mmCIF file of C-alpha atoms in Angstrom:
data_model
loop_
_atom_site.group_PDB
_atom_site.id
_atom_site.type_symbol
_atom_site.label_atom_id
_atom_site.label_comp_id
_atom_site.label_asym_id
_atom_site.label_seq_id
_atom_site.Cartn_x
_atom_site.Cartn_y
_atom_site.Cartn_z
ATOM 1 C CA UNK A 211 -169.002 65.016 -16.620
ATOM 2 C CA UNK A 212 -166.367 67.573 -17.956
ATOM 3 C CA UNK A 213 -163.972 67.401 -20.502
ATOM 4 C CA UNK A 214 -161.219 67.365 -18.100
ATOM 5 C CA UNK A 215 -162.366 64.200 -16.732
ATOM 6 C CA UNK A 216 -162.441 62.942 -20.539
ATOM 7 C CA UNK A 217 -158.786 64.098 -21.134
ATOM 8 C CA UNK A 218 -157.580 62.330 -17.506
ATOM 9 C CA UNK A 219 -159.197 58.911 -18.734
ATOM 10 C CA UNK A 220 -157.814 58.659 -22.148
ATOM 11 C CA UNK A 221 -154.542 59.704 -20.680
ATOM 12 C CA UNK A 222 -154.754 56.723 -17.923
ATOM 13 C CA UNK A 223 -155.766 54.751 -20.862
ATOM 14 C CA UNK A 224 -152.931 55.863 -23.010
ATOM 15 C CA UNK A 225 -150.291 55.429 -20.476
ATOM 16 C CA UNK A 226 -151.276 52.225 -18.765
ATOM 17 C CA UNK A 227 -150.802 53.420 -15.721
ATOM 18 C CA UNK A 228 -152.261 56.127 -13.124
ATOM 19 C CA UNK A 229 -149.071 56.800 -11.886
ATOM 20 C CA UNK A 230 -147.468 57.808 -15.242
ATOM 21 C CA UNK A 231 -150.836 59.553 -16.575
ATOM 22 C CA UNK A 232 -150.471 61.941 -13.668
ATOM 23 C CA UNK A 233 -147.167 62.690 -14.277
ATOM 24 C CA UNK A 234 -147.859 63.202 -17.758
ATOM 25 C CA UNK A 235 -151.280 65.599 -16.790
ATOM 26 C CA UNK A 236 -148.701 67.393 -13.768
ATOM 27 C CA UNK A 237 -151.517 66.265 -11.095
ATOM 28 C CA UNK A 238 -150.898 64.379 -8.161
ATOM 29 C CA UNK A 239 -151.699 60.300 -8.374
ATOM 30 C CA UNK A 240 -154.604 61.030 -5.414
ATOM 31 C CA UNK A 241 -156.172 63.815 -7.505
ATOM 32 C CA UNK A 242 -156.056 61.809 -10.902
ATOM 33 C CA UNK A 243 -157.711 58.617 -8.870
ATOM 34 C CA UNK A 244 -160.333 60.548 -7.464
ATOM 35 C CA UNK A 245 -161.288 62.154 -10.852
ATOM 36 C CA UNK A 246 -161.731 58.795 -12.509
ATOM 37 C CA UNK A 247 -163.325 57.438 -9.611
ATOM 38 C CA UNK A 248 -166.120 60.346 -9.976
ATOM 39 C CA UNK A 249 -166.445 59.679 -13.477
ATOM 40 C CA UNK A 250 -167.188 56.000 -12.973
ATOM 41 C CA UNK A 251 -169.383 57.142 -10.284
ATOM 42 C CA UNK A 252 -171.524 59.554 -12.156
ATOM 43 C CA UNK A 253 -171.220 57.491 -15.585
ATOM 44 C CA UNK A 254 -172.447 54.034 -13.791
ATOM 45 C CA UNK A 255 -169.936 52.011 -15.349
ATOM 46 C CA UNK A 256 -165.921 50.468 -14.665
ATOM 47 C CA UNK A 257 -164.194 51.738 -16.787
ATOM 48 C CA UNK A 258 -160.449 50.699 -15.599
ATOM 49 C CA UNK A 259 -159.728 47.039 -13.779
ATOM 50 C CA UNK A 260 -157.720 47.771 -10.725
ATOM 51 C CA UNK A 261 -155.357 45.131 -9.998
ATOM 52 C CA UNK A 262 -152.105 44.746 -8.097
ATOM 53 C CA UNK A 263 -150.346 43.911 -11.201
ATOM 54 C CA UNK A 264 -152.058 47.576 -12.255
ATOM 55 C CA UNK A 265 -154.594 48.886 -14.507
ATOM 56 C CA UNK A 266 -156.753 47.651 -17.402
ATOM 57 C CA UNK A 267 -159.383 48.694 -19.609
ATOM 58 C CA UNK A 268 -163.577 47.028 -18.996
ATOM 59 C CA UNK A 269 -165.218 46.402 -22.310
ATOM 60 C CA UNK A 270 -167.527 48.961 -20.745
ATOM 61 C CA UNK A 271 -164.321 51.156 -20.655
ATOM 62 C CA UNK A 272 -163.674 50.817 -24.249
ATOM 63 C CA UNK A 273 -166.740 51.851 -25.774
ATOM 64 C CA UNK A 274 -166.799 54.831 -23.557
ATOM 65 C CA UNK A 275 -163.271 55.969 -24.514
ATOM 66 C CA UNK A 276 -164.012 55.321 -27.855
ATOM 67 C CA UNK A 277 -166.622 58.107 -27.750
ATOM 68 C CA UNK A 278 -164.818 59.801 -25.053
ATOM 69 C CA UNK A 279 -161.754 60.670 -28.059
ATOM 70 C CA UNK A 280 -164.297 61.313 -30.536
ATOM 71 C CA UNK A 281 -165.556 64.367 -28.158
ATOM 72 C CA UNK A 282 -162.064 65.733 -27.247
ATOM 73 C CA UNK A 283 -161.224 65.441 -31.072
ATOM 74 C CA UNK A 284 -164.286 67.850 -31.400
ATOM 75 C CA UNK A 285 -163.163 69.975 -28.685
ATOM 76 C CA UNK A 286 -160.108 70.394 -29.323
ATOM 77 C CA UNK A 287 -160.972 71.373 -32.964
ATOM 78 C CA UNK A 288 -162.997 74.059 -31.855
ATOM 79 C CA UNK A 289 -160.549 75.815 -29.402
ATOM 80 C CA UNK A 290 -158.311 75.602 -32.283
ATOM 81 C CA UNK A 291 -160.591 77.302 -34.322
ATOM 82 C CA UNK A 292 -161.990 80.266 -31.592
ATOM 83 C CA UNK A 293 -160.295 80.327 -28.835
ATOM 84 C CA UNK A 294 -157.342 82.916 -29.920
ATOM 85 C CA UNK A 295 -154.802 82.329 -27.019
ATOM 86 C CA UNK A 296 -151.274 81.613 -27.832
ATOM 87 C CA UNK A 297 -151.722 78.293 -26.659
ATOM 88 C CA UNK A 298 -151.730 75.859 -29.005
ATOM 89 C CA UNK A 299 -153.598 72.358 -28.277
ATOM 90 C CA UNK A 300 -151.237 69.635 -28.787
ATOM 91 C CA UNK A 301 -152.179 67.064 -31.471
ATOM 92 C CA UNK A 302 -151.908 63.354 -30.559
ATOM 93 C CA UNK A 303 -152.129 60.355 -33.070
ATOM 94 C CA UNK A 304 -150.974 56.451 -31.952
ATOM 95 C CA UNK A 305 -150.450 53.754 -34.715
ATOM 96 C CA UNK A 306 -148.992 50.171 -34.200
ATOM 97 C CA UNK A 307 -147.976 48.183 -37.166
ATOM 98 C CA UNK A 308 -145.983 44.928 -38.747
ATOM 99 C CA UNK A 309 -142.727 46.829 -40.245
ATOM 100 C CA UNK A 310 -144.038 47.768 -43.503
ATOM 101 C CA UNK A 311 -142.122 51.116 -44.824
ATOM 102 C CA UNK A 312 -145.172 52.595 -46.542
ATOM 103 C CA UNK A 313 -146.325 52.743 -42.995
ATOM 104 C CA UNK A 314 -143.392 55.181 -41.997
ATOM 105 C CA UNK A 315 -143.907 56.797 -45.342
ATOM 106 C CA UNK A 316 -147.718 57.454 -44.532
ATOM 107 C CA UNK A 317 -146.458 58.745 -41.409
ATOM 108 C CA UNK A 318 -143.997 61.011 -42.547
ATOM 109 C CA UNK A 319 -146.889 63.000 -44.751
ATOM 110 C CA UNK A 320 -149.680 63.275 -41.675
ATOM 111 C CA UNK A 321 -146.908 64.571 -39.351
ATOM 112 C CA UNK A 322 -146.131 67.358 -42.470
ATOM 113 C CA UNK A 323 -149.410 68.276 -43.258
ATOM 114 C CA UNK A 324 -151.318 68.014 -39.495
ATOM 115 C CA UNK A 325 -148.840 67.720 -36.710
ATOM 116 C CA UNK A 326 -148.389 72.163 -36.958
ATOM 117 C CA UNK A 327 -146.937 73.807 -33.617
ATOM 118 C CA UNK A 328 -147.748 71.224 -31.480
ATOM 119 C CA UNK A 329 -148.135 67.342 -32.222
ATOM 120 C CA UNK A 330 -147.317 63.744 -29.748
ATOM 121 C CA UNK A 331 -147.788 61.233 -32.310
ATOM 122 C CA UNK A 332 -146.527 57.735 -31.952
ATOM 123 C CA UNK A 333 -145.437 54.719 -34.315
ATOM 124 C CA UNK A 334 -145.134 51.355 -33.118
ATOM 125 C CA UNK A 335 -143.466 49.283 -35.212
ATOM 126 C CA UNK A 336 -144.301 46.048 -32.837
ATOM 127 C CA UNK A 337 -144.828 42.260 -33.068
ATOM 128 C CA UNK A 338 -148.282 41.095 -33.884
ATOM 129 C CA UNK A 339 -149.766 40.666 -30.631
ATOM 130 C CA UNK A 340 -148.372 43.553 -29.073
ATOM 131 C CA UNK A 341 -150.459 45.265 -32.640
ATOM 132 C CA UNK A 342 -153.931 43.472 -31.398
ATOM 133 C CA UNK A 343 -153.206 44.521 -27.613
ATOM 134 C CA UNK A 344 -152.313 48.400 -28.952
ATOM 135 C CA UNK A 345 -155.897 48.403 -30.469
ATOM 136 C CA UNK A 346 -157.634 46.437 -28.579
ATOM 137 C CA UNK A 347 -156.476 48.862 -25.076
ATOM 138 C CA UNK A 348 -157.204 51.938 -27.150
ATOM 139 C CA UNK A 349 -153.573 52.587 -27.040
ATOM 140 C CA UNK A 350 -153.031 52.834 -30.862
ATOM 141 C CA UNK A 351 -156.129 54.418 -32.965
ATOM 142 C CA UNK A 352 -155.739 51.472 -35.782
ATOM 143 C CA UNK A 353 -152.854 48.334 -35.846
ATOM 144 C CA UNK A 354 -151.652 47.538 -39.686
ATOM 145 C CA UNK A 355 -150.831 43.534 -40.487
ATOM 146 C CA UNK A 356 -151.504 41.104 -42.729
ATOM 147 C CA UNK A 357 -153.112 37.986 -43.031
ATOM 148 C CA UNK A 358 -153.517 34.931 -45.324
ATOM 149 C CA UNK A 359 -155.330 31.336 -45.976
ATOM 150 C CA UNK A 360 -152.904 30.145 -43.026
ATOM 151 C CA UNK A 361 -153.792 32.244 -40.441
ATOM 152 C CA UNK A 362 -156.634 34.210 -41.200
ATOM 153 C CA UNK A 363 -158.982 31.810 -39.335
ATOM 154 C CA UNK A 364 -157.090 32.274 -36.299
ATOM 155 C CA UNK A 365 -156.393 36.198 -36.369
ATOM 156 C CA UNK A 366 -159.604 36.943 -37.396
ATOM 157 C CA UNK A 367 -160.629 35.001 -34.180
ATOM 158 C CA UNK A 368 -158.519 36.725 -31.864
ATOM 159 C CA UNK A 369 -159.820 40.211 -33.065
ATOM 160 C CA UNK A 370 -163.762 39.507 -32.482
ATOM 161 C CA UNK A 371 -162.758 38.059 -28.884
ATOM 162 C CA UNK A 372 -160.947 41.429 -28.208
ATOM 163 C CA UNK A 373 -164.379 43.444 -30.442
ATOM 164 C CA UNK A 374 -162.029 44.346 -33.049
ATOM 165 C CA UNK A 375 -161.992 44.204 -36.992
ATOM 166 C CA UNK A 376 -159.888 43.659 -40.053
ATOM 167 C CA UNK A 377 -160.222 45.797 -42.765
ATOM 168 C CA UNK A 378 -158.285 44.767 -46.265
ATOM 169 C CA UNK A 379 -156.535 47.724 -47.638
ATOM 170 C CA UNK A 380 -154.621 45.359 -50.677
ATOM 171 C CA UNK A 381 -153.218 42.058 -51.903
ATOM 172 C CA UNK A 382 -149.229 41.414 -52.379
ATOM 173 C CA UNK A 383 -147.943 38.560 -54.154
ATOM 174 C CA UNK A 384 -144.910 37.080 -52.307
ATOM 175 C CA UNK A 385 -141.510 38.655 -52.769
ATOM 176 C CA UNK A 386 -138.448 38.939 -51.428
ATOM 177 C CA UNK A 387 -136.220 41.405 -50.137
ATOM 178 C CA UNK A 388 -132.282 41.096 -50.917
ATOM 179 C CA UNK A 389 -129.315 43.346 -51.111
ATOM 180 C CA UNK A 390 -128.859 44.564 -54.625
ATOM 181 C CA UNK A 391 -124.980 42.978 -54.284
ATOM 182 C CA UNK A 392 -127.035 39.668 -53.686
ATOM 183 C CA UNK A 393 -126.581 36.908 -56.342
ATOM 184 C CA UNK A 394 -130.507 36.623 -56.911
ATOM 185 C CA UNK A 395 -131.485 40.566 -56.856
ATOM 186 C CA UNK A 396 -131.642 40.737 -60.908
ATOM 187 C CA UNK A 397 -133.548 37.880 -61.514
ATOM 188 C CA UNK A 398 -137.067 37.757 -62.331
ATOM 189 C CA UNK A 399 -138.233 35.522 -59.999
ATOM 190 C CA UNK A 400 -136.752 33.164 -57.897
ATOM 191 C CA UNK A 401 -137.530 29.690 -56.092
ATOM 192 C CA UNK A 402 -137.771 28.643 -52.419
ATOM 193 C CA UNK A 403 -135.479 26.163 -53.643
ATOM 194 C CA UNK A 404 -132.958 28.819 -54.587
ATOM 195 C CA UNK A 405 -133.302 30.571 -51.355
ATOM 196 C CA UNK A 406 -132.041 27.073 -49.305
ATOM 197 C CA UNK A 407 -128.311 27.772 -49.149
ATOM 198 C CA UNK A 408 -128.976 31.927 -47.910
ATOM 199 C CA UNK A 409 -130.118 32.945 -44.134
ATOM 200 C CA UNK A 410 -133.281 33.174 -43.736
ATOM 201 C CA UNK A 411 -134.426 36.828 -41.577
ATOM 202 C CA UNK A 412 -137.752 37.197 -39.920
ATOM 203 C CA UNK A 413 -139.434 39.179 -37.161
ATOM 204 C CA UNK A 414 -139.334 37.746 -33.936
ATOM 205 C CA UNK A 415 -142.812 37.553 -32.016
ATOM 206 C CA UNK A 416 -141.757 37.265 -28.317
ATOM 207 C CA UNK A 417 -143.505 35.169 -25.841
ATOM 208 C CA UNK A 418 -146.023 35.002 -28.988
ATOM 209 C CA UNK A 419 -143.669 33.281 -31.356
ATOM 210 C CA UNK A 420 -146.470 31.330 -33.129
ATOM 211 C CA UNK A 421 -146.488 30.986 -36.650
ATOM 212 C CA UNK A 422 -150.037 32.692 -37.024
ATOM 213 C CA UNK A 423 -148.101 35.889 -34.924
ATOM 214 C CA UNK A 424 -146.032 35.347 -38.241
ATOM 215 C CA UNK A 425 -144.798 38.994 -40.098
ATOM 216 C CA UNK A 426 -143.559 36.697 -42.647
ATOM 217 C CA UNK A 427 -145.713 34.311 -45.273
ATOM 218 C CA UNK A 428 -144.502 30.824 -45.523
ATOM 219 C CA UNK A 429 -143.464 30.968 -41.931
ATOM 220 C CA UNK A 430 -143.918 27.377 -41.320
ATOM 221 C CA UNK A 431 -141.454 26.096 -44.065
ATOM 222 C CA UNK A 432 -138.773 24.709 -42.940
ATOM 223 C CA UNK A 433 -135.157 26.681 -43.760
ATOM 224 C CA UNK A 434 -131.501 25.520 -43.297
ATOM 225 C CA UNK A 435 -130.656 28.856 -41.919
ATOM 226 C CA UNK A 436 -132.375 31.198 -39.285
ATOM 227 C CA UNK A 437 -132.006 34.355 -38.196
ATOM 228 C CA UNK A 438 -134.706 36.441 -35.832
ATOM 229 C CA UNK A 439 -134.419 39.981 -35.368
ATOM 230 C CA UNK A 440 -136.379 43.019 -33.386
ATOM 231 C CA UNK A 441 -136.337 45.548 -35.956
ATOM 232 C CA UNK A 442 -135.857 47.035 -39.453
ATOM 233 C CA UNK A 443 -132.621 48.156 -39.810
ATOM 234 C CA UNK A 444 -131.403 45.142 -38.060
ATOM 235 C CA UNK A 445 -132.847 43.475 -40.529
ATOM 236 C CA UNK A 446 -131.522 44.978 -43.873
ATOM 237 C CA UNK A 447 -128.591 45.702 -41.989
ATOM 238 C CA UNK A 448 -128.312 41.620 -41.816
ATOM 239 C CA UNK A 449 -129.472 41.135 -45.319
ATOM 240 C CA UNK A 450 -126.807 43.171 -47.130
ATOM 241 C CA UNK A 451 -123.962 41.823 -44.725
ATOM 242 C CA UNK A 452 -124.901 37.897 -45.006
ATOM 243 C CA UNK A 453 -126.354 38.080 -48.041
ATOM 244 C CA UNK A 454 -129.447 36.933 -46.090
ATOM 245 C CA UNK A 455 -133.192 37.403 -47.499
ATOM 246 C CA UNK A 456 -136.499 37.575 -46.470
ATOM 247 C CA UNK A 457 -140.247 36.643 -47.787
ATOM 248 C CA UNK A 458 -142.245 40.002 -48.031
ATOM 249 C CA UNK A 459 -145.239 41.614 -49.538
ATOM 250 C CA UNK A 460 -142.603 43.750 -52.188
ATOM 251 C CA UNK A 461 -143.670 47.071 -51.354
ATOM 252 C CA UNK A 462 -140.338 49.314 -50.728
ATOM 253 C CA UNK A 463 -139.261 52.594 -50.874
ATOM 254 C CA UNK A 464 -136.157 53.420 -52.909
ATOM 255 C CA UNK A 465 -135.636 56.126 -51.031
ATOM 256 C CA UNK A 466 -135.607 55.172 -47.525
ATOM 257 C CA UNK A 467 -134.454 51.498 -48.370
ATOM 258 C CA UNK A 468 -131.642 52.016 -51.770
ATOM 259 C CA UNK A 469 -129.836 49.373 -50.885
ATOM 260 C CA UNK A 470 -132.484 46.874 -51.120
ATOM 261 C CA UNK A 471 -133.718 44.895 -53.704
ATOM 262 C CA UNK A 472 -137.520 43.283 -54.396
ATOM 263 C CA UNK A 473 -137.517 39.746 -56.614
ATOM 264 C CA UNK A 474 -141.265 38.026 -56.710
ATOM 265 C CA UNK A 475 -141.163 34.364 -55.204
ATOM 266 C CA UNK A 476 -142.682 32.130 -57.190
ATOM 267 C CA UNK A 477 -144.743 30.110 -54.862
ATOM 268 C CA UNK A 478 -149.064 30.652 -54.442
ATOM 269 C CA UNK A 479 -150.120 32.757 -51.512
ATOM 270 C CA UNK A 480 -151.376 36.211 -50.727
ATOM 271 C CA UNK A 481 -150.349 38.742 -48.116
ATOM 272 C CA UNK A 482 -153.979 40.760 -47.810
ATOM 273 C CA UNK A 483 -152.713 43.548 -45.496
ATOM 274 C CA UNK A 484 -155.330 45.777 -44.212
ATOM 275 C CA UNK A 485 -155.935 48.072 -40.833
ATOM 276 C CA UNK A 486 -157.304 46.853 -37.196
ATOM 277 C CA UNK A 487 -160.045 48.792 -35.672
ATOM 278 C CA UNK A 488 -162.654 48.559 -32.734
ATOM 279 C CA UNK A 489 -165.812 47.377 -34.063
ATOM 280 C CA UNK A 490 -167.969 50.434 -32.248
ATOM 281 C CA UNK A 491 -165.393 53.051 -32.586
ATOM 282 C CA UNK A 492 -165.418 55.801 -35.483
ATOM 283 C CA UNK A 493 -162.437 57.167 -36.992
ATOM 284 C CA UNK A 494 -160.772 60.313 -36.103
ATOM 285 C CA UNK A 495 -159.976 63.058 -39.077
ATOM 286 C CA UNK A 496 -156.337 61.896 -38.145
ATOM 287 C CA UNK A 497 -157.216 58.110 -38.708
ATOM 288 C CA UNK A 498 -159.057 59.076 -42.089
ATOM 289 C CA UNK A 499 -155.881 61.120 -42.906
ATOM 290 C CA UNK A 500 -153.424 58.615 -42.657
ATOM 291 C CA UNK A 501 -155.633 56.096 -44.180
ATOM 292 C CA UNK A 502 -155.382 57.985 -47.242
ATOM 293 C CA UNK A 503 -151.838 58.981 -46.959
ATOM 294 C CA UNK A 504 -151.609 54.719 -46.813
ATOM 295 C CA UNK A 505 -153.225 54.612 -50.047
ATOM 296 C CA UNK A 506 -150.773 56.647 -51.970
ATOM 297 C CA UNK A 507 -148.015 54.296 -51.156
ATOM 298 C CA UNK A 508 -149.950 50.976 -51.722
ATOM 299 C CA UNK A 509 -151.390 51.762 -55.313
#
């Protein structure tokens, strides 16, 4: 086993695909195919599920490429460190989360302080299956949601089937989001009975569109108004032009979001929003990094 055959299976793993992971490793498909296949071979185990409809990962496969990272994350440290060539090993990094800005915040500072020269980091702001799938396929190093007395039986279900955790980072109480132009953005608190006569904005979950795939709490009260959207600044975009709100966990940044305003909802329910991790798997110095860039922004 060499560490080249460790970098050509998390890359298959990463891209989904042997077609793309050779493209992306500027080998042909044949060569990459025959490398994994030899790995397999010599390691005794499946680790990808070939299909027609294409690849996917064996639970066998996971474990292994869970220790597979942790030894090119040691490699590559140590070429850093004393192999003094002028090239530079490039720095990789995958979160998926619900659309939370202290996420993108968190972000912002590992990409300032460890991305240097060379860096291919990724952040998935994604619906809440595609989070558990991320994870789960060792696409994404941890997924960030939330859960609550509705759905935690249910999520916490789905992770153990898939060998996966949930790990609390903090408790919201329920707020809102609202333009600060909004009639209700300099109040104290407001109602769900005041909320009736404005739109109502949440995430849209796809082919998922359960109410335990849910980015919002509440999400099975009924509302006059409904609007679904994809993304963020579709979102606030939406809430400052239709004076439109939406149920949160009240963590915002002024700076990325200064239009925006946060009002608690007075209504009982926690948001306990925490990180998604393989059970067997052991954090990167990355992971740890952001994990404690998170913290910053949460206190």
């Amino acid at each position: 086993m060499t560490l080249l055959q460790l970098r050509y299976a998390a890359m298959v793993a990463e891209k989904g695909t042997i077609t793309e992971a050779a493209n992306e490793l500027y080998i042909s498909q044949p060569s990459l195919t025959k490398a994994i296949k030899e790995l397999e071979k010599e390691m005794g185990i499946t680790i990808f599920v070939r299909t027609n409809k294409g690849i996917t990962i064996s639970k066998d496969g996971e474990q292994f490429l869970s220790y597979a990272r942790q030894v090119l994350e040691q490699a590559n440290l140590l070429e850093e460190k004393y192999k003094h060539t002028n090239s530079i090993i490039k720095k990789q990094f995958c979160i998926s989360t619900q659309h939370y800005s202290f996420a993108v915040n968190a972000f912002v500072d590992l990409v300032k302080e460890y991305g240097g020269d060379k860096y291919d980091f990724s952040l998935r702001e994604t619906q809440t299956y595609e989070i558990i799938e991320d994870v789960a396929n060792m696409k994404s190093e941890i997924g960030i949601l939330y859960m609550n007395s509705f759905n935690e039986v249910v999520l916490k279900k789905i992770l153990k089937s898939k060998g996966l955790k949930f790990t609390e980072l903090f408790v919201a109480q329920p707020h809102i989001f609202v333009s600060k132009s909004h009639p209700l953005a300099n109040r104290e608190s407001v109602t769900m009975e005041e909320l009736d006569k404005y739109p109502y904005l949440s995430f849209e979950q796809g082919e998922h569109n359960s109410f335990y795939y849910s980015e919002e709490i509440f999400s099975i009260v009924e509302r006059p108004k409904n609007i679904r959207v994809r993304d963020r600044a579709s979102l606030f975009n939406l809430l400052i032009g239709l004076n439109g709100y939406t149920v949160c966990s009240g963590v915002i940044d002024e700076e990325l979001n200064g239009n925006i305003a946060s009002v608690p909802l007075i209504k009982e329910g926690n948001m306990h929003i925490g990180i998604v991790t393989h059970q067997k798997s052991s954090f990167s110095h990355l992971t740890i990094a952001y994990i404690e860039a998170l913290k910053q922004y949460i206190q």
